[in-house]
XYZ file of N, CA and C in Angstrom:
663
model
N -35.320 4.715 -11.519
C -34.688 3.942 -13.126
C -33.933 3.855 -13.848
N -33.559 2.943 -14.283
C -32.225 2.781 -15.163
C -31.818 3.231 -16.759
N -31.381 3.749 -16.916
C -31.328 3.665 -18.573
C -29.707 4.096 -18.920
N -29.575 3.016 -20.247
C -28.186 3.396 -20.607
C -28.054 4.665 -21.193
N -27.018 5.461 -21.636
C -26.746 6.517 -22.468
C -26.874 6.105 -23.607
N -26.881 6.706 -25.043
C -27.287 6.457 -26.192
C -25.559 7.322 -26.406
N -24.853 7.839 -25.877
C -23.512 8.521 -25.869
C -23.080 7.524 -26.176
N -21.379 6.885 -27.086
C -20.664 6.430 -27.470
C -19.389 6.784 -27.544
N -18.385 6.871 -26.677
C -17.460 7.595 -26.315
C -16.542 6.912 -27.642
N -16.092 5.646 -27.553
C -15.630 5.389 -28.908
C -15.836 3.709 -29.422
N -15.740 3.482 -30.726
C -15.622 2.146 -30.921
C -14.604 1.878 -32.165
N -14.939 0.433 -32.426
C -13.872 -0.080 -33.507
C -15.413 -0.902 -34.184
N -15.590 -0.685 -35.549
C -16.332 -1.494 -36.379
C -18.282 -0.513 -36.102
N -18.640 -0.831 -34.918
C -19.669 -0.627 -34.124
C -19.929 -0.006 -33.356
N -21.153 1.098 -32.925
C -21.647 1.475 -31.882
C -22.214 0.016 -30.617
N -21.494 -0.285 -30.168
C -21.878 -1.462 -28.835
C -22.289 -0.064 -27.821
N -23.154 -0.855 -26.820
C -23.342 -0.120 -25.980
C -23.325 -1.413 -24.525
N -23.555 -0.529 -23.355
C -23.263 -1.313 -22.073
C -24.999 -0.823 -21.359
N -25.058 -1.538 -20.434
C -26.405 -1.288 -19.752
C -26.034 -1.401 -18.191
N -25.912 -0.386 -17.233
C -26.105 -0.530 -16.044
C -27.165 -0.684 -15.216
N -27.410 -1.450 -14.033
C -28.588 -1.601 -13.574
C -28.520 -2.349 -12.073
N -29.023 -2.126 -10.895
C -29.135 -2.323 -9.683
C -29.436 -3.816 -9.740
N -28.379 -5.195 -9.241
C -28.785 -5.791 -9.055
C -28.555 -7.009 -7.695
N -28.585 -7.992 -7.895
C -28.638 -8.733 -6.872
C -27.253 -9.715 -6.813
N -26.763 -10.406 -5.646
C -26.203 -11.388 -5.778
C -25.799 -12.469 -7.395
N -26.652 -12.951 -7.788
C -26.799 -13.654 -8.834
C -26.789 -13.007 -9.946
N -26.257 -11.498 -10.246
C -25.991 -10.102 -10.861
C -27.459 -10.346 -11.774
N -28.611 -10.569 -11.124
C -29.837 -10.121 -11.700
C -30.089 -9.170 -11.225
N -31.702 -8.464 -11.832
C -31.879 -7.323 -12.246
C -32.460 -7.580 -10.362
N -32.489 -6.188 -9.634
C -32.451 -6.514 -8.663
C -34.114 -5.407 -8.090
N -34.305 -4.990 -7.182
C -35.540 -4.121 -7.094
C -35.605 -2.754 -7.331
N -35.759 -1.974 -8.200
C -35.909 -0.798 -8.354
C -36.413 -0.287 -7.626
N -37.760 -0.380 -6.991
C -38.973 0.721 -6.740
C -38.237 0.413 -4.807
N -37.468 -0.440 -4.511
C -36.825 -0.142 -3.326
C -36.455 1.039 -2.863
N -36.761 1.222 -1.629
C -36.347 2.949 -1.178
C -34.880 2.554 -0.278
N -33.473 2.842 -0.972
C -32.125 2.417 0.251
C -32.333 2.971 1.514
N -31.656 2.430 2.482
C -31.484 3.398 3.899
C -29.574 3.058 3.865
N -30.003 3.945 5.070
C -28.074 4.555 5.165
C -27.591 3.367 5.519
N -26.323 3.247 4.716
C -25.520 2.148 4.988
C -25.537 0.327 4.409
N -26.618 1.369 3.596
C -26.769 -0.399 2.476
C -26.095 -0.378 1.442
N -25.746 -2.008 1.202
C -24.633 -2.388 0.268
C -25.419 -2.210 -1.370
N -24.699 -1.429 -2.333
C -25.672 -0.871 -3.174
C -24.756 -1.488 -4.613
N -25.215 -2.486 -5.116
C -24.370 -3.358 -6.296
C -24.849 -3.177 -6.992
N -24.023 -2.459 -8.025
C -24.582 -2.356 -9.491
C -23.709 -3.082 -10.545
N -24.311 -3.274 -11.285
C -23.666 -4.574 -12.236
C -24.409 -4.318 -14.102
N -22.956 -4.366 -14.413
C -22.648 -3.974 -15.954
C -22.487 -5.073 -16.500
N -22.974 -4.552 -17.995
C -23.059 -5.684 -19.370
C -23.289 -5.364 -20.494
N -22.819 -5.431 -21.137
C -22.961 -4.931 -23.068
C -24.536 -5.600 -23.216
N -25.636 -4.691 -24.001
C -26.374 -4.422 -24.071
C -27.068 -5.785 -24.979
N -28.577 -6.260 -25.130
C -28.799 -7.456 -25.555
C -28.559 -7.152 -27.154
N -28.055 -6.237 -27.762
C -27.747 -6.097 -29.517
C -25.843 -7.047 -29.385
N -25.105 -6.378 -28.390
C -23.894 -6.401 -27.744
C -23.803 -8.156 -27.941
N -24.500 -8.701 -26.994
C -24.642 -9.637 -26.243
C -24.817 -10.712 -27.725
N -25.674 -10.300 -28.611
C -26.112 -11.448 -29.617
C -24.599 -10.809 -30.709
N -23.567 -10.335 -30.255
C -23.043 -10.256 -31.382
C -21.550 -10.919 -31.160
N -21.619 -11.362 -29.627
C -20.411 -12.018 -29.021
C -19.428 -11.048 -28.459
N -19.928 -10.242 -27.733
C -19.058 -8.620 -27.036
C -19.777 -9.254 -25.670
N -18.127 -9.254 -24.798
C -18.268 -9.564 -23.692
C -17.426 -8.075 -22.721
N -17.877 -7.739 -21.231
C -16.596 -6.758 -20.865
C -15.425 -7.139 -20.872
N -14.845 -6.062 -20.689
C -13.638 -5.692 -20.418
C -13.009 -5.124 -19.216
N -14.067 -3.973 -19.014
C -13.752 -3.063 -17.884
C -14.660 -2.893 -17.502
N -14.736 -1.838 -16.213
C -15.093 -0.730 -15.811
C -14.431 0.310 -15.194
N -14.267 1.196 -16.642
C -13.580 2.084 -16.248
C -13.168 3.010 -15.651
N -14.492 3.328 -15.206
C -15.047 4.409 -14.120
C -16.360 5.079 -13.393
N -16.809 4.783 -12.230
C -18.386 5.297 -11.837
C -18.168 6.343 -10.931
N -18.773 7.353 -10.831
C -18.883 8.297 -9.505
C -20.164 8.201 -9.599
N -20.798 8.161 -7.955
C -22.683 8.406 -7.531
C -22.287 10.214 -7.458
N -23.351 10.528 -7.383
C -23.703 11.995 -6.991
C -25.226 12.278 -6.678
N -25.591 13.337 -5.516
C -26.547 14.047 -4.895
C -27.222 14.930 -5.270
N -27.775 15.508 -6.030
C -28.236 16.928 -6.608
C -26.584 17.860 -7.013
N -25.958 17.316 -7.916
C -24.651 17.689 -8.414
C -24.159 18.462 -7.415
N -24.339 17.939 -5.902
C -23.091 18.787 -4.686
C -22.551 17.641 -3.566
N -22.923 16.520 -4.031
C -22.346 15.761 -3.095
C -21.993 14.449 -4.104
N -20.386 14.328 -3.862
C -20.113 13.177 -5.105
C -19.288 12.022 -4.627
N -19.272 10.954 -4.788
C -18.517 9.937 -4.360
C -17.708 9.345 -5.407
N -16.784 9.063 -5.031
C -15.675 7.775 -6.788
C -15.813 6.607 -6.004
N -16.402 5.857 -7.478
C -16.539 4.381 -6.776
C -15.697 3.439 -7.903
N -15.364 3.630 -8.517
C -14.220 3.500 -10.120
C -13.500 4.132 -10.452
N -12.501 4.647 -10.487
C -11.433 5.159 -10.967
C -9.889 4.866 -11.847
N -10.061 4.721 -13.161
C -8.922 4.201 -13.866
C -9.327 2.613 -13.730
N -10.017 1.823 -13.510
C -10.452 0.423 -13.511
C -9.842 0.034 -12.289
N -9.896 0.738 -11.126
C -9.593 -0.075 -10.003
C -10.304 1.216 -8.621
N -10.715 0.299 -7.879
C -11.628 0.803 -6.683
C -10.953 1.877 -6.407
N -11.958 2.842 -5.997
C -11.941 4.571 -5.477
C -10.737 4.248 -4.068
N -9.863 5.140 -4.387
C -9.379 4.889 -2.344
C -9.715 5.481 -1.092
N -10.977 5.777 -1.396
C -11.991 5.523 0.020
C -12.266 4.585 -0.042
N -12.250 3.401 -0.523
C -12.513 2.364 0.205
C -13.853 1.478 0.659
N -14.597 2.433 -0.089
C -16.129 1.990 0.057
C -16.424 1.364 -1.162
N -16.003 0.982 -2.089
C -16.331 0.197 -3.165
C -15.603 -0.857 -3.230
N -16.113 -2.267 -3.800
C -15.301 -3.211 -3.865
C -16.233 -3.729 -5.496
N -14.473 -4.258 -6.438
C -14.691 -4.128 -7.612
C -14.438 -5.688 -8.136
N -15.979 -6.254 -9.045
C -15.066 -7.562 -9.173
C -15.520 -7.532 -11.016
N -14.347 -7.659 -12.116
C -14.340 -7.650 -13.413
C -13.182 -8.130 -13.912
N -13.417 -9.083 -14.297
C -12.573 -9.841 -15.326
C -12.723 -10.327 -16.595
N -11.571 -9.308 -17.391
C -11.850 -9.265 -19.021
C -12.332 -10.760 -19.121
N -13.319 -10.662 -20.421
C -14.137 -11.617 -20.984
C -15.264 -11.951 -20.247
N -15.865 -11.625 -18.868
C -17.064 -12.222 -18.348
C -18.030 -11.210 -18.947
N -19.123 -12.169 -18.781
C -20.415 -11.839 -19.389
C -20.634 -10.155 -18.533
N -20.695 -10.187 -17.359
C -21.281 -9.270 -16.161
C -20.110 -8.686 -15.521
N -19.932 -7.295 -15.100
C -18.858 -7.317 -14.028
C -20.140 -6.634 -13.311
N -19.514 -6.425 -12.186
C -20.276 -5.767 -10.810
C -19.592 -4.808 -9.577
N -19.756 -4.164 -8.777
C -18.890 -3.360 -8.166
C -20.142 -3.336 -6.972
N -19.960 -2.970 -5.611
C -20.388 -2.811 -3.969
C -20.241 -1.493 -3.644
N -20.962 -0.963 -3.927
C -20.933 0.626 -2.769
C -21.268 1.215 -1.854
N -20.688 1.035 -0.517
C -21.497 2.109 0.632
C -21.182 3.545 0.673
N -22.410 4.368 0.262
C -22.555 5.319 0.362
C -21.837 6.397 1.445
N -21.456 7.603 1.287
C -21.678 8.895 2.309
C -22.578 8.650 3.024
N -22.726 9.340 4.114
C -23.618 9.129 5.236
C -24.174 10.666 4.635
N -23.576 11.715 3.919
C -24.675 12.599 3.635
C -25.280 12.561 2.255
N -25.204 11.162 1.706
C -26.428 11.030 0.986
C -27.621 10.696 1.294
N -28.127 10.694 2.275
C -29.327 10.074 3.382
C -29.490 11.364 4.386
N -29.192 12.305 4.221
C -29.362 13.712 4.599
C -31.085 13.686 4.952
N -31.513 13.499 3.485
C -33.116 13.934 3.207
C -33.647 13.022 2.237
N -34.560 12.193 2.234
C -35.167 11.471 1.183
C -35.291 12.294 -0.076
N -34.227 11.202 -1.171
C -34.437 11.869 -2.651
C -33.891 10.675 -3.661
N -33.231 10.978 -4.529
C -32.594 10.011 -5.795
C -31.524 10.215 -5.533
N -30.466 8.889 -5.849
C -28.997 9.262 -6.003
C -29.197 8.670 -6.972
N -28.200 9.608 -7.863
C -27.708 8.945 -9.603
C -26.122 8.377 -9.757
N -25.723 7.693 -10.697
C -24.224 7.378 -10.999
C -24.245 7.050 -12.287
N -23.238 7.784 -12.442
C -22.538 7.228 -14.091
C -21.176 6.820 -14.100
N -21.037 6.011 -15.228
C -19.782 6.217 -15.696
C -19.671 5.439 -16.787
N -18.239 4.874 -16.717
C -18.097 4.218 -18.706
C -17.501 2.842 -18.690
N -17.793 1.997 -19.559
C -17.385 0.578 -19.252
C -16.728 0.424 -20.832
N -15.800 -0.503 -20.616
C -15.076 -1.027 -21.855
C -15.432 -2.391 -22.304
N -16.019 -2.544 -23.838
C -16.201 -4.180 -24.176
C -15.133 -4.750 -24.895
N -14.908 -6.044 -25.319
C -13.997 -7.153 -26.045
C -14.746 -8.105 -26.875
N -14.606 -7.920 -27.547
C -15.130 -9.741 -28.480
C -14.618 -10.543 -28.110
N -15.727 -11.791 -27.774
C -15.050 -12.996 -27.090
C -14.890 -12.826 -25.451
N -15.269 -13.841 -25.295
C -15.361 -14.122 -23.900
C -15.900 -15.432 -23.328
N -16.596 -15.491 -22.222
C -16.232 -16.830 -21.568
C -17.212 -17.769 -21.838
N -17.991 -17.430 -23.090
C -19.090 -18.967 -23.729
C -20.193 -18.711 -22.474
N -20.335 -18.015 -21.800
C -22.134 -17.635 -20.701
C -22.849 -16.746 -21.976
N -24.184 -16.852 -21.442
C -25.204 -16.445 -21.732
C -26.510 -15.958 -20.875
N -26.994 -15.181 -20.689
C -28.566 -14.905 -20.131
C -29.624 -15.046 -20.697
N -30.258 -16.016 -20.078
C -31.553 -16.587 -20.711
C -32.750 -15.301 -20.530
N -33.173 -15.687 -21.710
C -34.376 -14.706 -21.789
C -36.115 -15.002 -21.712
N -35.873 -16.730 -20.839
C -36.839 -17.024 -20.792
C -37.146 -18.188 -21.562
N -37.314 -17.988 -22.874
C -37.511 -18.735 -23.784
C -37.418 -20.145 -23.915
N -35.697 -20.826 -23.269
C -35.267 -21.867 -23.280
C -35.345 -22.872 -22.474
N -36.815 -22.113 -21.503
C -36.882 -22.889 -20.613
C -36.163 -22.604 -19.080
N -35.285 -21.953 -19.301
C -34.291 -21.478 -17.670
C -35.379 -20.222 -17.108
N -34.281 -20.201 -16.155
C -34.577 -18.817 -15.274
C -34.450 -17.670 -15.812
N -35.463 -16.413 -16.642
C -35.073 -15.459 -17.423
C -34.294 -14.600 -16.294
N -33.333 -14.076 -17.317
C -32.424 -13.054 -16.856
C -30.792 -13.492 -16.221
N -31.224 -14.926 -15.496
C -29.924 -15.455 -14.868
C -28.962 -16.078 -15.978
N -27.329 -16.127 -15.648
C -26.386 -16.351 -16.172
C -25.920 -17.996 -16.305
N -26.316 -18.410 -17.399
C -25.868 -19.604 -17.587
C -24.766 -20.450 -18.489
N -23.848 -20.965 -18.142
C -23.192 -21.864 -19.235
C -23.853 -22.188 -20.555
N -22.893 -22.829 -21.647
C -23.494 -23.154 -22.816
C -24.065 -24.255 -22.926
N -23.907 -25.628 -21.561
C -24.460 -26.662 -21.887
C -25.902 -26.242 -20.938
N -26.203 -25.114 -19.967
C -27.317 -24.886 -19.493
C -26.807 -24.931 -18.275
N -25.720 -25.450 -17.310
C -25.859 -25.218 -16.009
C -25.252 -23.916 -15.875
N -26.311 -23.215 -14.440
C -26.378 -22.213 -13.856
C -25.399 -21.654 -13.681
N -24.505 -20.585 -13.911
C -23.067 -19.741 -13.465
C -23.263 -19.546 -12.052
N -22.094 -20.086 -11.369
C -22.140 -19.735 -9.963
C -20.863 -19.150 -9.368
N -20.985 -19.250 -8.247
C -19.496 -18.070 -7.815
C -18.276 -19.200 -7.760
N -18.836 -20.138 -8.108
C -17.498 -21.289 -7.779
C -17.250 -21.552 -8.746
N -18.005 -22.035 -10.332
C -17.788 -21.562 -11.563
C -16.918 -20.486 -11.863
N -17.609 -19.179 -11.231
C -17.150 -18.078 -12.394
C -15.570 -17.890 -11.721
N -15.178 -18.711 -10.379
C -13.957 -18.036 -10.006
C -13.051 -19.156 -10.714
N -13.223 -20.300 -11.246
C -12.418 -21.158 -11.621
C -12.416 -20.709 -13.556
N -13.046 -20.136 -13.988
C -13.422 -19.929 -15.157
C -12.200 -18.278 -15.463
N -12.428 -17.833 -14.083
C -11.829 -16.189 -14.279
C -10.188 -16.987 -14.141
N -9.813 -18.045 -13.163
C -8.596 -18.440 -13.527
C -7.447 -18.716 -14.427
N -8.844 -18.980 -15.542
C -8.357 -19.629 -17.040
C -8.380 -18.356 -17.861
N -8.428 -17.507 -17.723
C -8.579 -16.065 -18.250
C -7.174 -15.875 -18.750
N -6.883 -15.436 -19.734
C -5.365 -14.995 -20.472
C -5.602 -13.481 -19.692
N -5.001 -12.844 -19.015
C -4.919 -11.934 -18.500
C -3.908 -10.318 -19.282
N -3.191 -11.262 -20.717
C -2.457 -10.451 -21.354
C -3.206 -10.156 -23.484
N -4.273 -9.919 -23.067
C -4.854 -9.400 -24.542
C -4.841 -8.364 -24.431
N -4.835 -7.449 -26.060
C -4.886 -6.118 -25.903
C -5.205 -5.283 -26.260
N -5.158 -4.181 -26.692
C -6.278 -3.193 -26.857
C -7.128 -3.314 -28.076
N -6.121 -3.959 -28.803
C -7.256 -3.856 -29.770
C -7.883 -5.035 -29.799
N -8.534 -6.128 -28.750
C -9.523 -6.905 -28.950
C -10.471 -5.536 -28.176
N -10.507 -4.709 -27.822
C -11.530 -3.887 -27.494
C -12.513 -2.953 -28.729
N -14.057 -4.083 -28.284
C -14.919 -3.117 -29.088
C -15.825 -2.062 -28.889
N -16.369 -1.835 -28.416
C -16.262 -0.233 -27.716
C -16.074 0.208 -26.701
N -16.309 1.365 -25.744
C -16.213 1.923 -25.067
C -17.584 2.867 -24.248
N -18.328 2.622 -23.773
C -19.996 3.492 -23.907
C -19.860 3.563 -22.216
N -20.461 4.710 -22.106
C -21.173 5.310 -21.116
C -22.777 4.541 -20.598
N -22.739 4.434 -19.254
C -23.973 3.930 -18.568
C -24.200 5.000 -17.470
N -25.342 4.582 -16.825
C -25.587 5.157 -15.815
C -27.422 4.919 -14.924
N -27.761 5.540 -13.817
C -28.803 4.577 -12.939
C -28.956 5.864 -12.128
N -29.784 5.273 -11.237
C -30.460 6.113 -10.434
C -31.334 5.302 -9.544
N -31.457 5.540 -8.137
C -32.695 4.812 -7.010
C -33.101 5.961 -6.480
N -33.701 5.654 -4.888
C -34.447 6.467 -4.292
C -33.963 6.391 -3.056
N -33.431 7.407 -2.428
C -32.825 6.772 -0.882
C -33.748 7.167 0.345
N -33.936 6.808 1.218
C -35.024 7.142 2.578
C -33.811 8.661 3.434
N -34.027 8.734 4.069
C -33.145 10.478 5.265
C -32.823 9.149 6.450
N -31.415 9.474 6.581
C -30.623 8.956 7.280
C -30.740 9.404 8.875
N -30.492 8.646 9.716
C -30.293 8.943 11.050
C -29.911 9.749 11.621
N -28.953 10.474 10.672
C -28.421 11.896 11.540
C -28.312 12.760 9.926
N -28.853 14.195 9.846
C -28.271 15.207 9.377
C -27.055 15.540 8.822
N -26.075 15.130 7.425
C -24.942 15.508 7.793
C -25.074 16.947 7.237
N -23.846 17.803 7.259
C -23.719 19.238 6.217
C -22.782 18.791 5.455
N -21.662 18.105 5.703
C -20.293 17.737 4.669
C -20.218 16.833 3.957
N -19.549 16.331 3.333
C -19.552 15.698 1.628
C -19.198 14.457 2.105
N -18.787 14.071 3.480
C -18.932 12.337 3.901
C -19.352 12.264 5.094
N -20.040 12.708 6.065
C -20.242 12.693 7.118
C -19.863 12.076 8.728
N -18.230 11.731 7.499
C -17.181 10.920 8.513
C -17.202 11.097 9.926
N -16.651 12.857 10.232
C -16.418 13.307 11.339
C -17.556 13.477 12.099
N -18.502 13.750 11.779
C -19.838 13.639 12.815
C -20.216 12.311 13.113
N -20.318 11.333 12.408
C -20.415 9.491 12.872
C -19.436 9.404 14.412
N -18.059 9.864 13.333
C -16.703 9.766 14.922
C -17.291 10.347 15.875
N -17.570 11.781 15.949
C -17.904 12.530 17.144
C -19.098 11.931 17.758
N -19.898 11.421 17.539
C -21.486 10.668 18.343
C -20.860 9.552 18.523
N -20.285 8.695 17.834
C -19.891 7.508 18.649
C -18.578 7.784 19.795
N -17.871 8.951 19.715
C -16.756 8.728 20.761
C -17.878 9.785 22.207
N -18.957 10.509 21.782
C -19.626 10.882 23.130
C -20.343 9.457 23.571
N -21.200 8.776 22.737
C -21.809 7.420 23.316
C -20.627 6.767 23.844
N -19.056 6.507 23.326
C -18.431 5.708 24.658
C -18.364 6.659 25.706
N -17.822 7.924 25.885
C -17.744 8.813 26.923
C -18.441 8.881 27.805
N -19.809 8.859 27.717
C -20.974 8.496 28.554
C -21.207 7.552 29.005
N -20.707 6.086 28.573
C -21.043 5.133 29.011
C -20.079 5.086 30.163
N -18.934 5.363 29.992
C -17.505 5.364 31.138
C -17.646 6.029 31.773
N -18.223 7.491 31.855
C -18.667 8.281 32.950
C -19.721 7.665 33.387
N -20.778 6.560 33.325
C -21.997 6.221 34.155
C -21.303 4.973 34.964
N -20.310 4.199 34.202
C -19.493 3.485 35.308
C -18.668 3.773 36.123
N -17.625 4.579 36.025
C -17.167 5.439 37.050
C -18.757 6.014 37.943
N -19.604 6.414 38.242
C -20.274 7.488 39.061
C -20.738 6.485 40.058
N -20.800 4.720 39.258
C -21.522 3.326 39.729
C -20.640 3.195 41.225
């Protein structure tokens, strides 16, 4: 289940909020019922909610985001508006976009047993942006997909061209609000049961043992 938090961290004039959701490469809603397996790429999209979008509010930054499992295993994805230092998250967010997103690969320890993984973060919005919108289906276009003002679908190429034209020197006075958001999804048990925070050392050890066994077999031949 995905649910934006009601708590507003900071606002200027009105309590605008964002919503976070599991999404696909087109930044549309993904399959929330799907159980993720170890090594899966988890794509998360963040956008202003419907009320904010109707008022011309756009994304500015994803300020922070952290994954957690049972409040015992944590993994940072976004820190101070940048990709976390663990190199397991790629962040895609340009001020003025309607939707920002990031892609994470979780530590193996998140898959030690079947269950739920949760994540929470903070995102900033701004007034004005790229003049695109997400269709609600009433205009004859595909519901949930992002379109330009002329009705053409937003593609990776058109988004890149628009990003090149974005001005990067907008001041903080353009920030409309900063809001919390959270989401969760289910995971299946992985191939290995890791007891540490990352599972990295166990993975390396297993790979090393496999290589040594293969070399030993070749020597015996």
